[in-house]
Amino acid sequence: MKHHYTALFLLVSLFTFSGCEDIVDCIINVRPELGNDDLDRAYLDEYYFDAVTAEIKNEPNDNDYDYYFSVSGRIPRGIDVIYERRRVVFEGVPLEKGSYTIKVSLEVEALNGYYYDDFGNERYDDPLCSDNTSKTYTLVVR
């Protein structure tokens, strides 16, 4: 019985000192996520289009965030990288064959995360467990 009281005390203390909302968000695992699929195969001298789409896992209001992407790695000549709202587009006509490793990184920020508390101090409420992620993709050009 003593263990039950200890566990209850620890749980109440955790919510009291860290804020219930942050803990609930992390239990629900609210975080940015990149699409799991590999990039489609491309063919030399033929038009190519594919995209990596991002979302906030377990968040119905994905559009209430700013999405900041970066792409690193070697991109085949002829393919452009275009950053759109919630996706990274790979488009163009590849001019060289090969296998290309491309890393897509994402950082997100809540649009309406700032508010004023009862004392007039500006505060920021971040509803995410994590605000960034990255994933490595392979683009094969035949």
PDB file of C-alpha atoms in Angstrom:
ATOM      1  CA  MET A   1       0.000   0.000   0.000  1.00  0.00           C
ATOM      2  CA  LYS A   2       2.913   2.319   0.763  1.00  0.00           C
ATOM      3  CA  HIS A   3       4.087   2.076  -2.879  1.00  0.00           C
ATOM      4  CA  HIS A   4       0.714   3.339  -4.111  1.00  0.00           C
ATOM      5  CA  TYR A   5       0.981   6.499  -2.006  1.00  0.00           C
ATOM      6  CA  THR A   6       4.559   7.074  -3.123  1.00  0.00           C
ATOM      7  CA  ALA A   7       3.622   6.693  -6.784  1.00  0.00           C
ATOM      8  CA  LEU A   8       0.639   9.008  -6.351  1.00  0.00           C
ATOM      9  CA  PHE A   9       2.802  11.605  -4.586  1.00  0.00           C
ATOM     10  CA  LEU A  10       5.396  11.471  -7.373  1.00  0.00           C
ATOM     11  CA  LEU A  11       2.739  11.802 -10.069  1.00  0.00           C
ATOM     12  CA  VAL A  12       1.111  14.800  -8.371  1.00  0.00           C
ATOM     13  CA  SER A  13       4.533  16.410  -7.847  1.00  0.00           C
ATOM     14  CA  LEU A  14       5.421  15.899 -11.491  1.00  0.00           C
ATOM     15  CA  PHE A  15       2.245  17.623 -12.679  1.00  0.00           C
ATOM     16  CA  THR A  16       2.607  20.425 -10.133  1.00  0.00           C
ATOM     17  CA  PHE A  17       6.185  21.370 -10.982  1.00  0.00           C
ATOM     18  CA  SER A  18       6.254  20.820 -14.732  1.00  0.00           C
ATOM     19  CA  GLY A  19       2.757  21.682 -15.895  1.00  0.00           C
ATOM     20  CA  CYS A  20       0.143  19.149 -16.888  1.00  0.00           C
ATOM     21  CA  GLU A  21      -0.174  20.312 -20.492  1.00  0.00           C
ATOM     22  CA  ASP A  22       3.467  19.584 -21.416  1.00  0.00           C
ATOM     23  CA  ILE A  23       3.325  16.111 -19.901  1.00  0.00           C
ATOM     24  CA  VAL A  24       0.071  15.276 -21.675  1.00  0.00           C
ATOM     25  CA  ASP A  25       1.559  16.457 -24.984  1.00  0.00           C
ATOM     26  CA  CYS A  26       4.547  14.166 -24.502  1.00  0.00           C
ATOM     27  CA  ILE A  27       2.405  11.202 -23.495  1.00  0.00           C
ATOM     28  CA  ILE A  28       0.371  11.747 -26.657  1.00  0.00           C
ATOM     29  CA  ASN A  29       3.694  12.178 -28.528  1.00  0.00           C
ATOM     30  CA  VAL A  30       2.940  15.425 -30.377  1.00  0.00           C
ATOM     31  CA  ARG A  31       5.930  15.922 -32.672  1.00  0.00           C
ATOM     32  CA  PRO A  32       6.887  16.692 -36.288  1.00  0.00           C
ATOM     33  CA  GLU A  33       7.122  13.786 -38.704  1.00  0.00           C
ATOM     34  CA  LEU A  34       8.370  13.385 -42.283  1.00  0.00           C
ATOM     35  CA  GLY A  35       6.805  11.016 -44.820  1.00  0.00           C
ATOM     36  CA  ASN A  36       8.098   7.456 -44.544  1.00  0.00           C
ATOM     37  CA  ASP A  37       8.280   6.562 -48.208  1.00  0.00           C
ATOM     38  CA  ASP A  38      11.462   6.572 -50.265  1.00  0.00           C
ATOM     39  CA  LEU A  39      11.661   8.948 -53.177  1.00  0.00           C
ATOM     40  CA  ASP A  40      10.331   7.596 -56.466  1.00  0.00           C
ATOM     41  CA  ARG A  41      12.880   6.360 -58.994  1.00  0.00           C
ATOM     42  CA  ALA A  42      13.929   8.914 -61.599  1.00  0.00           C
ATOM     43  CA  TYR A  43      15.023   8.340 -65.181  1.00  0.00           C
ATOM     44  CA  LEU A  44      17.772  10.149 -67.055  1.00  0.00           C
ATOM     45  CA  ASP A  45      16.501  12.983 -69.280  1.00  0.00           C
ATOM     46  CA  GLU A  46      12.848  12.458 -68.217  1.00  0.00           C
ATOM     47  CA  TYR A  47      10.728  14.843 -66.154  1.00  0.00           C
ATOM     48  CA  TYR A  48      10.734  13.958 -62.444  1.00  0.00           C
ATOM     49  CA  PHE A  49       8.497  15.033 -59.579  1.00  0.00           C
ATOM     50  CA  ASP A  50       8.261  13.778 -56.002  1.00  0.00           C
ATOM     51  CA  ALA A  51       7.750  15.370 -52.609  1.00  0.00           C
ATOM     52  CA  VAL A  52       8.397  14.739 -48.935  1.00  0.00           C
ATOM     53  CA  THR A  53       5.424  15.849 -46.859  1.00  0.00           C
ATOM     54  CA  ALA A  54       5.531  16.816 -43.190  1.00  0.00           C
ATOM     55  CA  GLU A  55       2.910  16.680 -40.483  1.00  0.00           C
ATOM     56  CA  ILE A  56       2.600  17.060 -36.745  1.00  0.00           C
ATOM     57  CA  LYS A  57       1.882  13.602 -35.362  1.00  0.00           C
ATOM     58  CA  ASN A  58      -1.243  13.457 -33.170  1.00  0.00           C
ATOM     59  CA  GLU A  59      -2.105  17.084 -33.937  1.00  0.00           C
ATOM     60  CA  PRO A  60      -5.283  17.798 -35.935  1.00  0.00           C
ATOM     61  CA  ASN A  61      -4.212  21.418 -36.595  1.00  0.00           C
ATOM     62  CA  ASP A  62      -1.049  20.805 -38.648  1.00  0.00           C
ATOM     63  CA  ASN A  63      -1.462  24.119 -40.435  1.00  0.00           C
ATOM     64  CA  ASP A  64      -1.136  26.044 -37.155  1.00  0.00           C
ATOM     65  CA  TYR A  65       2.657  25.653 -37.359  1.00  0.00           C
ATOM     66  CA  ASP A  66       5.464  27.195 -39.380  1.00  0.00           C
ATOM     67  CA  TYR A  67       7.587  24.573 -41.152  1.00  0.00           C
ATOM     68  CA  TYR A  68      11.295  25.219 -41.786  1.00  0.00           C
ATOM     69  CA  PHE A  69      13.049  22.679 -44.021  1.00  0.00           C
ATOM     70  CA  SER A  70      16.644  22.191 -45.027  1.00  0.00           C
ATOM     71  CA  VAL A  71      18.023  19.660 -47.486  1.00  0.00           C
ATOM     72  CA  SER A  72      21.591  18.399 -47.507  1.00  0.00           C
ATOM     73  CA  GLY A  73      23.443  15.843 -49.558  1.00  0.00           C
ATOM     74  CA  ARG A  74      24.114  15.575 -53.248  1.00  0.00           C
ATOM     75  CA  ILE A  75      21.187  16.392 -55.548  1.00  0.00           C
ATOM     76  CA  PRO A  76      21.436  15.199 -59.171  1.00  0.00           C
ATOM     77  CA  ARG A  77      22.100  17.953 -61.691  1.00  0.00           C
ATOM     78  CA  GLY A  78      18.814  19.028 -63.265  1.00  0.00           C
ATOM     79  CA  ILE A  79      16.712  18.442 -60.154  1.00  0.00           C
ATOM     80  CA  ASP A  80      15.512  21.494 -58.218  1.00  0.00           C
ATOM     81  CA  VAL A  81      14.540  21.539 -54.553  1.00  0.00           C
ATOM     82  CA  ILE A  82      11.468  23.671 -53.854  1.00  0.00           C
ATOM     83  CA  TYR A  83      10.241  24.434 -50.327  1.00  0.00           C
ATOM     84  CA  GLU A  84       6.472  24.675 -50.060  1.00  0.00           C
ATOM     85  CA  ARG A  85       4.296  25.103 -46.987  1.00  0.00           C
ATOM     86  CA  ARG A  86       4.387  21.561 -45.563  1.00  0.00           C
ATOM     87  CA  ARG A  87       6.502  19.771 -48.115  1.00  0.00           C
ATOM     88  CA  VAL A  88       9.796  19.680 -49.981  1.00  0.00           C
ATOM     89  CA  VAL A  89       9.452  19.143 -53.728  1.00  0.00           C
ATOM     90  CA  PHE A  90      12.089  17.517 -55.942  1.00  0.00           C
ATOM     91  CA  GLU A  91      11.397  18.443 -59.552  1.00  0.00           C
ATOM     92  CA  GLY A  92      13.175  18.643 -62.877  1.00  0.00           C
ATOM     93  CA  VAL A  93      14.950  16.566 -65.492  1.00  0.00           C
ATOM     94  CA  PRO A  94      17.899  14.611 -64.066  1.00  0.00           C
ATOM     95  CA  LEU A  95      21.072  14.920 -66.153  1.00  0.00           C
ATOM     96  CA  GLU A  96      23.161  12.212 -64.458  1.00  0.00           C
ATOM     97  CA  LYS A  97      22.611   8.639 -63.324  1.00  0.00           C
ATOM     98  CA  GLY A  98      23.391   7.372 -59.845  1.00  0.00           C
ATOM     99  CA  SER A  99      22.168   6.849 -56.327  1.00  0.00           C
ATOM    100  CA  TYR A 100      21.906  10.006 -54.226  1.00  0.00           C
ATOM    101  CA  THR A 101      21.583  10.210 -50.458  1.00  0.00           C
ATOM    102  CA  ILE A 102      19.548  13.225 -49.392  1.00  0.00           C
ATOM    103  CA  LYS A 103      18.833  14.314 -45.827  1.00  0.00           C
ATOM    104  CA  VAL A 104      15.690  16.341 -45.178  1.00  0.00           C
ATOM    105  CA  SER A 105      15.606  18.201 -41.856  1.00  0.00           C
ATOM    106  CA  LEU A 106      12.564  19.901 -40.407  1.00  0.00           C
ATOM    107  CA  GLU A 107      11.996  22.337 -37.578  1.00  0.00           C
ATOM    108  CA  VAL A 108       8.505  23.518 -36.658  1.00  0.00           C
ATOM    109  CA  GLU A 109       7.182  26.376 -34.584  1.00  0.00           C
ATOM    110  CA  ALA A 110       3.651  27.020 -33.334  1.00  0.00           C
ATOM    111  CA  LEU A 111       2.194  30.135 -34.991  1.00  0.00           C
ATOM    112  CA  ASN A 112       0.214  31.275 -31.975  1.00  0.00           C
ATOM    113  CA  GLY A 113       2.583  30.090 -29.283  1.00  0.00           C
ATOM    114  CA  TYR A 114       3.081  33.533 -27.692  1.00  0.00           C
ATOM    115  CA  TYR A 115       0.700  34.919 -25.097  1.00  0.00           C
ATOM    116  CA  TYR A 116       0.698  37.305 -22.122  1.00  0.00           C
ATOM    117  CA  ASP A 117       0.296  36.007 -18.583  1.00  0.00           C
ATOM    118  CA  ASP A 118      -1.728  37.701 -15.823  1.00  0.00           C
ATOM    119  CA  PHE A 119       1.218  39.994 -15.032  1.00  0.00           C
ATOM    120  CA  GLY A 120       1.687  41.227 -18.617  1.00  0.00           C
ATOM    121  CA  ASN A 121       4.793  39.144 -19.254  1.00  0.00           C
ATOM    122  CA  GLU A 122       5.182  37.638 -22.697  1.00  0.00           C
ATOM    123  CA  ARG A 123       5.257  33.823 -22.538  1.00  0.00           C
ATOM    124  CA  TYR A 124       5.650  31.068 -25.074  1.00  0.00           C
ATOM    125  CA  ASP A 125       3.642  27.838 -24.951  1.00  0.00           C
ATOM    126  CA  ASP A 126       5.229  25.095 -27.019  1.00  0.00           C
ATOM    127  CA  PRO A 127       2.737  22.222 -27.389  1.00  0.00           C
ATOM    128  CA  LEU A 128       5.348  19.866 -28.869  1.00  0.00           C
ATOM    129  CA  CYS A 129       7.457  17.165 -27.262  1.00  0.00           C
ATOM    130  CA  SER A 130      10.052  17.782 -29.951  1.00  0.00           C
ATOM    131  CA  ASP A 131      10.191  20.591 -32.496  1.00  0.00           C
ATOM    132  CA  ASN A 132      12.541  19.011 -35.046  1.00  0.00           C
ATOM    133  CA  THR A 133      13.234  15.838 -36.945  1.00  0.00           C
ATOM    134  CA  SER A 134      15.192  14.618 -39.945  1.00  0.00           C
ATOM    135  CA  LYS A 135      15.179  11.673 -42.288  1.00  0.00           C
ATOM    136  CA  THR A 136      17.506  10.339 -44.961  1.00  0.00           C
ATOM    137  CA  TYR A 137      16.141   9.435 -48.393  1.00  0.00           C
ATOM    138  CA  THR A 138      17.681   7.820 -51.445  1.00  0.00           C
ATOM    139  CA  LEU A 139      17.000   9.086 -54.948  1.00  0.00           C
ATOM    140  CA  VAL A 140      17.975   6.632 -57.673  1.00  0.00           C
ATOM    141  CA  VAL A 141      18.368   7.902 -61.242  1.00  0.00           C
ATOM    142  CA  ARG A 142      18.492   5.199 -63.947  1.00  0.00           C
TER     143      ARG A 142
END
